[in-house]
XYZ file of C-alpha atoms in Angstrom:
374
model
C 25.461 -1.233 183.612
C 23.702 -2.608 186.510
C 20.521 -0.771 185.351
C 20.430 -1.991 182.233
C 21.312 -5.636 183.267
C 18.146 -5.208 185.274
C 16.103 -4.100 182.811
C 17.635 -7.416 180.778
C 17.547 -9.601 183.491
C 14.002 -8.913 185.515
C 12.085 -11.454 183.204
C 14.414 -14.158 183.612
C 14.148 -13.298 187.686
C 10.247 -13.447 187.650
C 9.766 -16.371 185.939
C 12.859 -18.483 187.658
C 12.606 -17.202 190.355
C 8.570 -17.998 190.489
C 9.160 -21.626 189.621
C 12.235 -22.754 190.962
C 10.526 -21.481 194.296
C 6.874 -22.569 193.337
C 6.882 -25.394 191.896
C 7.758 -27.851 194.553
C 4.130 -27.262 195.958
C 2.529 -26.532 193.056
C 0.825 -29.954 192.958
C -0.116 -29.713 196.357
C -4.277 -30.674 197.198
C -4.312 -31.578 193.692
C -4.869 -35.063 191.816
C -4.351 -37.339 189.337
C -1.188 -36.425 188.170
C 0.806 -38.168 186.408
C 4.476 -37.300 187.304
C 5.221 -35.101 190.238
C 8.282 -32.112 190.165
C 11.704 -33.685 189.359
C 14.827 -31.555 188.361
C 13.613 -32.023 184.367
C 10.547 -30.261 185.622
C 13.318 -27.559 186.908
C 15.166 -27.630 183.985
C 12.468 -26.843 182.316
C 11.711 -23.371 184.411
C 15.279 -22.193 183.674
C 14.997 -22.809 180.126
C 11.835 -21.048 180.045
C 13.381 -18.663 182.504
C 16.805 -18.330 180.351
C 14.531 -17.434 176.865
C 12.982 -14.515 178.450
C 16.758 -12.947 178.270
C 16.432 -12.119 174.448
C 12.862 -10.655 175.049
C 13.970 -7.202 174.116
C 16.479 -8.263 171.041
C 15.035 -10.968 169.712
C 11.401 -11.734 170.914
C 11.029 -14.895 168.424
C 13.318 -16.597 169.835
C 11.722 -16.021 174.003
C 8.278 -17.575 172.212
C 10.064 -20.555 171.556
C 11.549 -20.966 174.283
C 9.295 -20.224 176.120
C 6.368 -22.524 174.326
C 8.697 -25.443 173.890
C 9.528 -25.516 177.573
C 5.857 -24.455 179.025
C 4.029 -27.278 175.901
C 7.111 -29.979 176.885
C 6.336 -29.123 180.907
C 2.594 -30.012 180.511
C 3.384 -32.752 177.685
C 5.362 -34.952 180.538
C 2.131 -34.415 183.164
C 3.688 -32.432 185.844
C 1.758 -29.972 187.665
C 0.573 -26.708 186.383
C 2.401 -24.139 188.335
C 4.072 -21.330 188.298
C 6.443 -21.744 185.271
C 2.940 -20.842 183.457
C 4.384 -17.136 184.454
C 6.926 -17.184 181.278
C 3.356 -17.346 178.973
C 2.450 -14.130 180.257
C 5.922 -12.427 180.095
C 6.911 -13.635 176.582
C 3.003 -12.964 174.860
C 3.545 -9.379 176.244
C 7.336 -8.742 175.306
C 6.015 -9.864 171.522
C 3.778 -7.550 172.174
C 5.796 -4.265 172.856
C 8.369 -5.094 169.961
C 5.905 -6.186 167.142
C 3.269 -4.512 165.135
C -0.109 -5.441 166.628
C -0.393 -7.792 162.698
C 2.803 -9.564 164.169
C 2.229 -10.380 167.616
C -0.762 -10.582 167.759
C -0.847 -14.048 165.509
C 2.759 -15.397 167.159
C 0.759 -14.933 170.306
C -2.020 -16.599 169.208
C 0.225 -19.120 167.771
C 1.964 -19.646 171.720
C -1.526 -19.562 173.432
C -3.060 -22.662 171.661
C -0.122 -24.529 171.815
C -0.357 -24.460 175.765
C -3.688 -24.807 175.275
C -3.617 -28.187 173.780
C -0.603 -29.626 175.805
C -2.499 -28.791 178.478
C -5.753 -30.312 176.176
C -3.683 -33.383 176.465
C -2.348 -33.327 179.387
C -6.043 -33.082 181.437
C -7.753 -35.035 178.759
C -11.572 -34.425 178.879
C -13.986 -32.928 180.120
C -12.148 -31.218 182.260
C -12.412 -30.861 185.564
C -10.844 -29.076 189.266
C -7.979 -27.730 188.067
C -8.590 -28.563 184.914
C -12.107 -26.587 184.344
C -10.340 -23.683 184.736
C -7.865 -24.215 181.926
C -9.756 -22.330 178.820
C -9.771 -19.073 180.697
C -6.477 -18.963 181.982
C -4.374 -19.743 179.374
C -6.995 -16.985 177.383
C -6.092 -15.034 180.399
C -2.500 -15.473 179.919
C -2.324 -14.499 176.061
C -4.828 -11.753 175.498
C -4.180 -9.764 178.327
C -0.255 -9.720 178.157
C -1.119 -9.060 174.782
C -3.086 -6.127 175.227
C -1.188 -4.012 177.982
C 1.972 -4.724 175.375
C 0.582 -3.298 172.689
C -0.745 -0.800 174.776
C 3.184 0.225 175.853
C 3.909 -0.146 172.413
C 1.345 2.475 171.458
C 2.409 5.301 173.928
C 5.609 4.290 172.531
C 5.488 5.688 169.293
C 3.090 8.307 170.220
C 6.093 9.302 172.122
C 8.109 8.859 170.072
C 6.633 10.969 167.714
C 6.022 13.883 170.155
C 10.257 14.116 170.328
C 10.689 13.869 166.632
C 8.065 16.735 166.592
C 9.731 18.394 169.086
C 12.751 18.461 167.590
C 12.073 19.105 163.845
C 10.615 22.003 165.748
C 13.655 23.006 166.997
C 15.410 23.078 164.121
C 12.944 24.479 162.179
C 13.182 27.329 164.844
C 17.039 27.303 164.663
C 16.542 27.662 160.359
C 14.714 30.931 160.936
C 16.903 32.111 163.501
C 19.982 31.632 161.021
C 18.271 33.059 158.659
C 17.151 35.891 159.991
C 20.587 36.480 161.391
C 22.332 36.375 157.960
C 19.290 38.904 156.770
C 20.023 41.400 159.178
C 23.615 41.102 159.299
C 25.012 40.474 155.626
C 21.717 42.026 154.159
C 22.494 45.673 156.602
C 26.645 45.205 155.566
C 25.502 44.586 150.825
C 23.318 47.470 151.152
C 25.724 49.930 153.621
C 28.335 48.035 150.875
C 25.986 49.127 147.708
C 25.324 52.676 148.941
C 28.989 53.840 149.528
C 30.312 52.050 146.110
C 27.461 54.480 144.578
C 28.789 57.211 146.838
C 32.157 56.776 145.640
C 32.263 56.111 141.807
C 29.551 59.049 141.646
C 32.256 61.481 143.102
C 35.936 59.279 142.022
C 36.832 62.283 139.756
C 36.218 65.116 141.852
C 36.279 64.226 145.497
C 39.064 62.284 146.660
C 38.497 62.186 150.088
C 35.114 61.085 149.998
C 36.038 58.591 148.025
C 38.330 57.447 150.547
C 35.736 57.839 153.683
C 33.475 56.165 151.357
C 36.258 53.036 150.575
C 36.422 52.807 154.805
C 32.758 52.309 155.122
C 32.539 49.519 152.540
C 35.812 48.084 154.801
C 34.257 48.482 158.213
C 30.407 47.000 156.659
C 32.405 43.402 154.924
C 33.482 42.599 158.479
C 31.217 43.078 160.660
C 29.340 41.172 157.422
C 31.891 38.474 157.222
C 31.940 38.011 161.081
C 28.201 37.889 161.609
C 28.256 35.019 158.822
C 31.692 33.581 159.801
C 29.908 33.471 164.043
C 26.564 31.871 162.489
C 28.090 29.283 160.452
C 30.066 28.344 163.797
C 26.961 27.762 164.941
C 25.519 25.843 162.362
C 28.713 23.655 162.425
C 29.198 23.034 165.954
C 25.861 23.898 167.703
C 27.118 22.698 170.884
C 30.676 23.709 170.818
C 32.603 25.387 173.179
C 34.738 28.407 170.835
C 34.186 31.752 171.066
C 31.199 33.215 170.093
C 30.455 36.709 168.862
C 28.900 39.030 171.168
C 24.897 39.998 170.477
C 24.982 43.270 168.686
C 23.160 46.012 171.258
C 21.662 49.084 171.471
C 25.213 50.725 172.307
C 26.189 49.996 168.720
C 23.872 52.189 167.575
C 25.506 55.374 167.638
C 28.072 53.106 165.338
C 25.602 51.940 162.865
C 23.740 55.766 162.439
C 26.854 57.332 161.029
C 27.475 54.804 159.237
C 24.376 54.738 157.260
C 24.655 58.513 157.455
C 28.223 58.316 155.719
C 26.214 56.608 152.702
C 23.968 59.926 152.443
C 20.594 59.064 154.923
C 19.854 61.932 156.613
C 18.631 60.836 160.037
C 17.574 62.450 163.209
C 17.811 60.394 166.837
C 16.810 60.135 169.801
C 18.198 57.443 171.687
C 17.289 56.722 175.219
C 20.011 55.095 177.137
C 19.243 52.471 180.060
C 20.201 48.543 181.124
C 17.369 46.378 179.122
C 17.714 42.748 179.456
C 19.963 41.049 176.877
C 17.180 39.580 174.578
C 15.277 42.969 174.551
C 18.593 44.752 173.846
C 19.592 42.728 170.501
C 16.205 42.917 169.507
C 15.631 46.377 169.323
C 19.139 47.080 167.492
C 18.131 44.522 164.976
C 14.604 45.832 164.166
C 15.834 49.509 164.520
C 19.212 48.079 162.466
C 16.391 46.556 159.329
C 14.314 49.066 158.973
C 17.131 51.810 158.531
C 18.329 49.631 155.767
C 14.431 49.203 154.018
C 14.991 52.963 154.072
C 18.831 52.739 152.680
C 17.387 50.530 150.034
C 14.185 52.045 149.494
C 13.625 55.296 150.342
C 15.629 56.969 147.352
C 16.376 60.278 148.820
C 14.741 60.668 152.048
C 15.621 61.641 155.995
C 14.865 59.043 158.117
C 13.732 60.077 161.890
C 14.693 57.247 164.879
C 13.380 57.191 168.493
C 13.820 54.519 170.854
C 12.104 55.539 174.193
C 10.737 54.167 177.580
C 6.749 53.735 177.833
C 6.311 51.952 180.765
C 6.849 48.170 180.733
C 7.641 48.792 177.245
C 10.787 49.303 175.134
C 9.362 50.863 171.609
C 11.710 51.723 168.834
C 9.941 54.213 166.159
C 11.909 54.770 162.275
C 10.041 57.107 160.620
C 10.862 58.379 156.794
C 9.504 60.508 154.099
C 10.929 58.033 150.737
C 9.013 56.512 148.380
C 8.524 53.343 150.457
C 6.065 51.324 148.641
C 3.686 48.421 150.134
C 5.730 45.302 148.344
C 8.543 47.274 151.138
C 6.288 46.679 153.874
C 5.303 43.129 153.756
C 9.546 41.700 152.908
C 11.313 39.250 154.388
C 13.255 41.713 157.066
C 9.191 42.861 158.548
C 8.994 39.416 158.599
C 12.401 38.511 160.404
C 11.972 41.823 163.177
C 8.412 40.035 163.720
C 9.784 36.969 165.019
C 12.248 38.411 166.708
C 9.619 40.947 168.926
C 6.747 38.062 168.856
C 9.649 35.650 170.278
C 9.909 38.015 173.399
C 6.045 38.994 173.621
C 5.885 42.183 171.276
C 4.874 43.503 168.165
C 5.848 45.552 165.105
C 3.626 47.436 163.018
C 4.486 48.922 159.743
C 2.464 51.586 158.100
C 2.622 53.930 154.913
C 3.088 57.042 155.903
C 0.166 59.389 154.060
C 3.251 61.450 153.224
C 5.307 59.110 151.962
C 7.520 56.553 153.214
C 6.906 53.643 156.311
C 6.123 54.194 159.746
C 7.552 51.252 162.396
C 6.484 50.656 165.434
C 8.388 48.137 167.631
C 6.697 47.658 171.074
C 9.082 45.021 173.199
C 7.872 44.273 176.617
C 11.041 44.512 179.006
C 10.639 41.491 180.976
C 10.051 39.027 178.256
C 7.761 35.918 179.008
C 10.826 33.724 179.944
C 11.984 36.263 182.890
C 8.617 37.009 184.501
C 8.156 35.202 187.647
């Protein structure tokens, strides 16, 4: 509350304080004043100070009020004094609040009004203090206008930068949500489609296999729904305190492999078991999941070789298959998502067609992502 009052009231304190303290001695040493400061002079100072209270909300009122008070003060024959502080205050406020196309003409009118009032007061030719009057008025209007315009330009630039940052954050978040939905829901649908095909194929001759496929479909659909609900919850209430689904990690890799094997894909796996930073653990799992989902979708009857191993200060995830993948698969949206995940951690994902058929996916993830390095 106090900071807001200061923010609004400091121009009035400046104009009022200087005017009330200095108006009484403004004419000392000068001759020819027709009217010494009296109660009306102080009332005009107070009026100019009061006009500055609307500086931030209604600068037009400030310009009119300050201009009228200063012009009346000069026209009445009072000595040039601190009331003139109201002129640069009003000029600067207008330049901050308005675009230059509006502020400059308004401040020029203010300056002309003050200049003419002083000219009438001093008469021609100017002499003594009056001789500096044109320069004084010019500086009182032009310099604050330039400073105020600079402040406005800086504020607009900062606002543009902030807006650009907000848009970038929103775009990153949309991309992250898209990747999460693609990975969790897309994987679940791929498993469901594969298991449904298996169930239909053996429906009449192997009821046990049908039951296994239906159980796999139920588990995959539940996981996909849980992932989708978690992401939709984040979209609805990004800052909420509600429960969040724990990020998947390599600890769940055996379940992932078992689920995909049940769909008919042969997998040879060698998984390194070690403690990982949470973001590396989650990225490695999602990359492994997306790679195997691609094999399940596109490779046809195939075998996949999976390796997760530590290589120095990197975690290396390899998924090779001997299926019938094409170049289109190697450049699909799932691959782009894997590369984006790795890039956020300072890592890479290389995807190549194997000479004998199939794809080779090799992801390298730093064990100390950029945000965690000292």
